[in-house]
Coordinates of C-alpha atoms and ligand atoms in Angstrom, one line a residue:
M13 CA 76.9 125.9 -12.8
T14 CA 73.5 127.4 -13.1
R15 CA 72.2 128.4 -16.5
P16 CA 71.2 132.0 -17.2
F17 CA 67.4 132.8 -17.2
N18 CA 66.2 133.2 -20.8
F19 CA 63.3 135.6 -21.4
S20 CA 63.1 135.1 -25.2
A21 CA 59.7 135.3 -26.8
G22 CA 60.5 132.4 -29.0
P23 CA 62.2 130.1 -29.7
A24 CA 62.2 130.2 -26.0
A25 CA 63.5 128.5 -22.9
L26 CA 62.8 124.8 -22.3
P27 CA 62.8 123.1 -19.0
E28 CA 66.3 122.2 -18.0
E29 CA 65.2 118.7 -16.9
V30 CA 63.9 118.1 -20.4
L31 CA 67.1 119.2 -22.1
Q32 CA 69.1 116.9 -19.8
Q33 CA 66.8 114.0 -20.6
A34 CA 67.1 114.6 -24.3
A35 CA 70.9 114.9 -24.0
S36 CA 71.1 111.6 -22.1
E37 CA 68.9 109.9 -24.7
M38 CA 70.6 111.5 -27.7
L39 CA 72.8 108.6 -28.9
D40 CA 70.6 105.7 -27.9
W41 CA 66.9 106.1 -27.3
H42 CA 65.7 103.5 -24.8
G43 CA 68.1 100.8 -25.9
S44 CA 67.1 101.1 -29.6
G45 CA 70.6 101.8 -30.7
M46 CA 69.3 104.9 -32.5
S47 CA 68.9 108.6 -31.8
V48 CA 65.2 109.7 -32.2
M49 CA 66.4 111.7 -35.2
E50 CA 67.6 108.5 -36.9
M51 CA 64.4 106.5 -36.6
S52 CA 61.8 105.8 -39.3
H53 CA 58.6 107.7 -38.5
R54 CA 56.8 104.5 -39.4
G55 CA 58.8 102.2 -37.0
K56 CA 57.3 101.0 -33.7
E57 CA 59.7 103.1 -31.7
F58 CA 58.8 106.4 -33.1
I59 CA 55.1 105.5 -33.3
S60 CA 55.2 104.9 -29.6
I61 CA 56.8 108.3 -29.0
A62 CA 54.2 110.1 -31.1
Q63 CA 51.3 108.2 -29.5
Q64 CA 52.6 108.9 -26.0
A65 CA 53.0 112.6 -26.8
E66 CA 49.5 112.8 -28.1
S67 CA 47.9 111.0 -25.2
D68 CA 49.8 113.2 -22.7
L69 CA 48.7 116.4 -24.5
R70 CA 45.1 115.1 -24.5
E71 CA 45.4 114.5 -20.8
I72 CA 47.0 117.8 -20.0
L73 CA 44.6 119.9 -22.0
A74 CA 41.5 117.7 -21.4
I75 CA 41.0 117.5 -25.2
P76 CA 37.6 115.9 -25.9
A77 CA 37.5 112.7 -27.9
N78 CA 35.8 114.3 -30.9
Y79 CA 38.9 116.6 -31.5
K80 CA 41.8 115.4 -33.6
V81 CA 45.4 116.3 -32.6
L82 CA 47.5 117.0 -35.7
F83 CA 51.3 117.4 -35.7
M84 CA 52.1 119.7 -38.6
Q85 CA 54.8 122.0 -39.9
G86 CA 55.1 125.5 -41.2
G87 CA 54.4 127.3 -37.9
A88 CA 51.5 129.6 -37.0
I89 CA 52.3 131.8 -40.0
A90 CA 51.6 128.9 -42.4
E91 CA 48.4 128.2 -40.4
N92 CA 47.3 131.7 -41.3
A93 CA 46.8 130.3 -44.8
I94 CA 46.1 126.7 -43.9
V95 CA 43.1 127.6 -41.7
P96 CA 41.2 129.5 -44.5
M97 CA 42.2 126.9 -47.1
N98 CA 40.5 124.3 -44.9
L99 CA 37.6 126.2 -43.4
S100 CA 36.6 129.1 -45.6
S101 CA 34.3 127.0 -47.8
R102 CA 32.0 126.5 -44.8
G103 CA 30.6 130.1 -45.1
G104 CA 30.4 133.2 -47.2
H105 CA 33.3 135.0 -45.4
M106 CA 35.6 134.8 -42.4
D107 CA 35.4 137.0 -39.3
Y108 CA 38.6 138.2 -37.6
V109 CA 39.2 140.0 -34.4
V110 CA 42.3 142.2 -34.5
T111 CA 44.1 142.6 -31.1
G112 CA 47.7 142.9 -32.1
S113 CA 50.5 142.2 -34.6
W114 CA 49.7 138.5 -35.0
S115 CA 46.0 138.7 -35.6
L116 CA 46.6 141.6 -38.0
K117 CA 48.8 139.3 -40.0
S118 CA 46.4 136.4 -39.8
Q119 CA 43.5 138.4 -41.3
K120 CA 45.8 139.8 -44.0
E121 CA 46.8 136.3 -45.2
A122 CA 43.2 135.0 -45.1
R123 CA 42.2 137.6 -47.7
K124 CA 43.9 135.5 -50.3
Y125 CA 41.3 132.8 -49.8
G126 CA 38.0 134.7 -49.5
Q127 CA 36.2 137.6 -48.0
V128 CA 37.4 138.7 -44.5
N129 CA 35.5 140.9 -42.1
V130 CA 37.4 142.5 -39.3
I131 CA 34.6 142.4 -36.7
A132 CA 36.5 144.2 -33.9
S133 CA 39.9 145.9 -33.6
N134 CA 42.0 147.6 -30.9
E135 CA 44.2 149.3 -33.5
A136 CA 42.8 152.8 -32.4
D137 CA 44.3 152.4 -28.9
G138 CA 47.6 150.9 -30.2
H139 CA 46.8 147.3 -29.4
T140 CA 46.5 147.8 -25.6
T141 CA 43.0 146.5 -24.8
V142 CA 40.8 143.5 -25.7
P143 CA 37.6 144.6 -27.3
D144 CA 34.5 143.3 -25.4
P145 CA 33.0 140.4 -27.3
A146 CA 29.6 141.9 -26.8
S147 CA 30.7 144.7 -29.1
W148 CA 32.0 142.4 -31.9
Q149 CA 30.2 142.9 -35.2
L150 CA 29.6 139.1 -35.6
S151 CA 28.2 138.5 -39.1
R152 CA 25.7 135.9 -40.3
N153 CA 27.1 132.8 -42.0
A154 CA 30.7 133.3 -41.2
A155 CA 32.9 130.2 -41.9
Y156 CA 34.6 130.8 -38.6
V157 CA 35.7 133.5 -36.1
H158 CA 39.4 133.9 -35.6
V159 CA 41.2 135.4 -32.6
C160 CA 44.8 135.4 -31.3
S161 CA 44.3 134.4 -27.7
N162 CA 47.7 135.6 -26.7
E163 CA 49.4 138.4 -28.7
T164 CA 53.1 137.7 -28.1
I165 CA 54.4 141.0 -29.4
N166 CA 51.9 143.3 -27.8
G167 CA 51.5 141.4 -24.6
I168 CA 47.8 141.0 -24.7
E169 CA 45.9 137.9 -23.5
L170 CA 42.2 136.9 -23.8
H171 CA 41.8 135.7 -20.3
E172 CA 38.4 134.3 -21.2
L173 CA 37.6 133.0 -24.6
P174 CA 34.4 134.4 -26.1
D175 CA 31.2 132.3 -25.9
L176 CA 30.1 132.7 -29.5
K177 CA 26.9 130.6 -29.0
A178 CA 25.8 132.9 -26.2
L179 CA 26.4 135.8 -28.6
G180 CA 24.0 134.2 -31.1
C181 CA 26.8 133.0 -33.4
D182 CA 27.1 129.4 -34.6
A183 CA 30.4 129.7 -36.3
P184 CA 33.4 127.8 -34.8
L185 CA 36.0 129.8 -32.9
V186 CA 39.5 129.4 -34.2
I187 CA 42.3 130.4 -31.9
D188 CA 46.0 131.1 -32.5
C189 CA 47.3 130.1 -29.1
S190 CA 51.0 129.7 -30.0
S191 CA 52.3 131.7 -27.1
H192 CA 50.2 130.5 -24.2
I193 CA 49.2 126.9 -25.1
A194 CA 49.7 124.7 -22.1
S195 CA 50.0 127.7 -19.8
R196 CA 46.3 127.4 -18.7
P197 CA 43.3 125.2 -19.5
I198 CA 41.3 125.7 -22.7
D199 CA 37.5 125.7 -22.6
W200 CA 36.9 123.4 -25.6
S201 CA 33.1 124.0 -25.5
R202 CA 34.0 127.4 -27.0
V203 CA 36.7 126.4 -29.5
G204 CA 36.4 124.6 -32.9
L205 CA 40.1 124.7 -33.8
A206 CA 43.3 125.7 -31.9
Y207 CA 46.7 126.0 -33.5
A208 CA 50.1 126.8 -32.1
G209 CA 53.7 126.8 -33.1
A210 CA 55.6 124.7 -30.6
Q211 CA 58.6 127.0 -30.0
K212 CA 57.1 129.3 -27.4
N213 CA 55.8 127.1 -24.7
I214 CA 56.1 123.4 -25.7
G215 CA 59.2 122.5 -27.6
P216 CA 61.6 123.4 -30.4
A217 CA 60.7 125.2 -33.6
G218 CA 59.5 123.0 -36.5
L219 CA 56.3 121.5 -34.9
T220 CA 52.9 123.1 -35.3
L221 CA 50.0 121.7 -33.2
V222 CA 46.5 121.8 -34.6
I223 CA 43.6 120.6 -32.5
V224 CA 40.5 120.5 -34.5
R225 CA 36.9 119.3 -34.0
E226 CA 36.0 116.4 -36.3
D227 CA 33.1 118.1 -38.0
L228 CA 35.4 120.8 -39.3
L229 CA 37.4 118.2 -41.3
G230 CA 36.8 117.6 -45.0
H231 CA 36.0 121.1 -46.2
A232 CA 39.4 122.0 -47.8
L233 CA 39.5 124.1 -51.0
P234 CA 40.6 122.0 -54.0
I235 CA 43.9 124.0 -54.2
T236 CA 44.9 123.0 -50.6
P237 CA 48.2 121.1 -50.7
S238 CA 47.6 117.6 -49.5
A239 CA 50.1 117.9 -46.7
F240 CA 48.1 120.8 -45.4
D241 CA 44.6 119.3 -45.7
Y242 CA 43.5 118.6 -42.2
K243 CA 41.4 115.6 -43.2
I244 CA 44.3 114.0 -45.0
V245 CA 46.6 114.7 -42.1
A246 CA 44.1 113.3 -39.6
D247 CA 43.4 110.2 -41.7
H248 CA 47.1 109.4 -41.7
D249 CA 47.6 110.1 -38.0
S250 CA 49.9 113.1 -38.9
M251 CA 52.1 110.7 -41.0
Y252 CA 50.9 111.6 -44.5
N253 CA 54.3 113.3 -44.9
T254 CA 57.3 112.8 -42.6
P255 CA 56.4 114.7 -39.4
P256 CA 59.0 116.7 -37.5
T257 CA 60.0 113.7 -35.5
Y258 CA 62.6 115.2 -33.1
A259 CA 60.4 118.2 -32.3
I260 CA 57.5 115.8 -31.5
Y261 CA 59.7 113.8 -29.2
L262 CA 60.9 116.9 -27.4
A263 CA 57.4 118.3 -27.0
G264 CA 56.4 114.9 -25.6
L265 CA 59.1 115.2 -23.0
V266 CA 57.8 118.7 -22.1
F267 CA 54.2 117.2 -21.8
Q268 CA 55.6 114.6 -19.3
W269 CA 57.4 117.4 -17.4
I270 CA 54.1 119.3 -17.2
K271 CA 52.4 116.2 -15.8
R272 CA 55.0 115.9 -13.1
Q273 CA 54.7 119.5 -11.8
H274 CA 52.9 120.3 -8.5
E275 CA 52.3 123.3 -6.4
G276 CA 50.8 122.5 -3.0
A277 CA 47.8 120.3 -3.8
L278 CA 47.8 121.3 -7.5
Q279 CA 49.1 118.9 -10.1
G280 CA 50.1 119.2 -13.8
L281 CA 48.5 122.0 -15.8
D282 CA 46.8 123.4 -12.7
A283 CA 50.1 123.7 -11.0
I284 CA 51.6 125.3 -14.1
E285 CA 48.8 127.8 -14.3
A286 CA 49.1 128.7 -10.6
R287 CA 52.8 129.3 -11.0
N288 CA 52.2 131.4 -14.1
I289 CA 49.8 133.6 -12.2
A290 CA 52.3 134.0 -9.4
K291 CA 55.1 134.9 -11.8
A292 CA 53.0 137.4 -13.7
D293 CA 51.7 139.0 -10.5
R294 CA 55.2 139.4 -9.1
L295 CA 56.5 141.0 -12.3
Y296 CA 53.6 143.3 -13.1
G297 CA 53.3 144.1 -9.3
Y298 CA 56.9 145.4 -9.2
L299 CA 56.6 147.2 -12.5
D300 CA 53.5 149.1 -11.3
A301 CA 55.0 149.9 -8.0
S302 CA 58.4 151.0 -9.3
G303 CA 57.5 154.6 -10.4
F304 CA 60.4 154.0 -12.9
Y305 CA 59.2 151.4 -15.5
S306 CA 56.0 151.8 -17.5
T307 CA 53.6 149.5 -19.2
H308 CA 51.0 150.2 -21.9
V309 CA 48.6 147.3 -21.9
A310 CA 45.3 147.7 -20.0
V311 CA 45.6 145.8 -16.7
N312 CA 42.7 143.3 -17.5
A313 CA 44.3 142.5 -20.9
R314 CA 47.9 141.9 -19.7
S315 CA 49.4 138.6 -20.9
R316 CA 50.7 136.2 -18.3
M317 CA 53.3 135.1 -20.8
N318 CA 54.7 138.2 -22.5
A319 CA 55.2 141.5 -20.6
P320 CA 56.4 144.5 -22.6
F321 CA 57.7 147.4 -20.5
F322 CA 59.5 150.6 -21.0
L323 CA 62.3 152.7 -19.5
P324 CA 62.0 156.4 -18.8
A325 CA 64.7 157.4 -21.3
E326 CA 65.9 156.0 -24.6
A327 CA 69.6 156.2 -23.6
L328 CA 69.0 153.7 -20.8
Y329 CA 68.2 150.7 -23.0
E330 CA 71.7 149.8 -23.9
P331 CA 73.1 149.8 -20.4
F332 CA 70.0 148.0 -19.2
L333 CA 70.4 145.1 -21.6
A334 CA 74.2 144.9 -21.2
G335 CA 73.8 144.9 -17.4
A336 CA 71.0 142.2 -17.6
K337 CA 73.3 140.0 -19.6
T338 CA 76.0 140.1 -17.0
Q339 CA 73.4 139.1 -14.4
G340 CA 72.5 136.1 -16.5
L341 CA 69.2 137.6 -17.7
L342 CA 69.0 137.0 -21.5
Q343 CA 66.9 138.2 -24.4
L344 CA 65.0 141.0 -22.8
K345 CA 64.9 143.4 -25.8
G346 CA 61.4 144.3 -26.9
H347 CA 60.0 143.5 -30.4
K348 CA 61.0 146.2 -32.9
S349 CA 57.4 147.1 -33.7
V350 CA 56.6 147.9 -30.0
G351 CA 60.1 148.9 -28.8
G352 CA 61.2 148.9 -25.2
L353 CA 61.7 145.7 -23.3
R354 CA 59.8 142.4 -23.1
A355 CA 60.0 139.6 -20.6
S356 CA 58.6 136.4 -21.8
I357 CA 57.9 134.2 -18.8
Y358 CA 56.7 131.0 -20.3
N359 CA 56.2 127.7 -18.4
A360 CA 59.9 126.8 -18.4
L361 CA 60.9 130.1 -16.7
P362 CA 60.8 129.4 -13.0
L363 CA 59.6 131.8 -10.3
A364 CA 63.3 132.2 -9.3
G365 CA 63.8 133.7 -12.8
V366 CA 61.2 136.3 -12.2
D367 CA 62.7 137.1 -8.8
A368 CA 66.1 137.5 -10.4
L369 CA 64.7 139.8 -13.0
V370 CA 62.8 141.9 -10.4
A371 CA 66.0 142.2 -8.3
Y372 CA 67.9 143.5 -11.3
L373 CA 65.0 145.9 -12.2
K374 CA 65.1 147.3 -8.7
E375 CA 68.8 147.7 -8.7
F376 CA 68.8 149.4 -12.1
A377 CA 66.0 151.8 -11.1
Q378 CA 67.9 152.8 -7.9
R379 CA 71.0 153.5 -10.0
H380 CA 69.2 155.5 -12.7
G381 CA 66.0 156.8 -11.0
Ligands
PLP19 C1 55.4 133.3 -32.9 C2 53.9 133.4 -33.2 C3 53.5 133.3 -34.6 C4 54.5 132.9 -35.7 O1 55.0 131.6 -35.6 P1 55.9 131.0 -36.7 O2 56.4 129.7 -36.1 O3 57.0 132.0 -37.0 O4 55.0 130.8 -37.9 C5 52.2 133.4 -34.9 N1 51.3 133.7 -33.9 C6 51.7 133.9 -32.6 C7 50.7 134.2 -31.6 C8 53.0 133.7 -32.3 O5 53.4 133.9 -31.0

């Protein structure tokens, strides 16, 4: 029996192979007589799981040695507070670029911890473009510059991270990459800190990844909870408090799955990225050609991961979603703030899933066009 294709924005589909492996190891991990959920986080079994997960992630994303990988909790929404608590003391204020719902929320939360400057915003065009970095009003002495590199709700992706140094800005770039981490490489020469909730592209909810350059540690405000102080977390190898052990294990299985992928001569993350490009091209290509469905995001800002799209009449949404479900195409409803439909096509969604969706889109358009 084949499983349905799941287009959820998050928590989202995981690779079937990974779920099967987790199921087979559920009661007894590698002869230990324990489920991973039942192990001490300080025992040698779990420490080996966490170390393997970190080293696989470092390999996949080519994380330089002077960056720490932290396994935290609270999700990206907690990071909206944890980032300013840890970094705001480095400068007089914090610069934020607003490109959609998530970055809007990030800058709002940061205001609790200091002065925030919104240095660019696409609010005027309804979050459908990416403001050109050359137009950003970068300020002197910012503690950091924050962007959301993939806006999950609006379907906007920064296909190239800004080169702040080239723009005359010394502040570190902070990216919320929750919904496209491990879908493409990251240019670390442009990034000081990256954070991501795991539940979009790398694992179950409950784990938050923080990848931070070492010189950014040790600046936390005195009010920062110890468990959220990056330096304390780093000094304890993410075991200051009990980390989300099962979520780390599952993310580790996903990292190994990524390493096993290949497309022609491409391996690992390169294969994943090529596949993601092919999937997005196929979906947007059909939507554009259909003359029935519409999209709002500027073509050069379209996310490879999250594609919002719309039907020509409000009355069609209910039959569309009901019909999709009977075809094994799940969770296509758009976010309530944008409306319409949204197909999230993360790493775990195979090209065959996009093909099945396009086939249904065609059939639905023929019936109702
Ligand atoms: C999902 C998401 C969040 C929120 O994550 P939580 O785990 O609910 O805190 C924040 N930013 C982006 C880009 C997201 O996709």
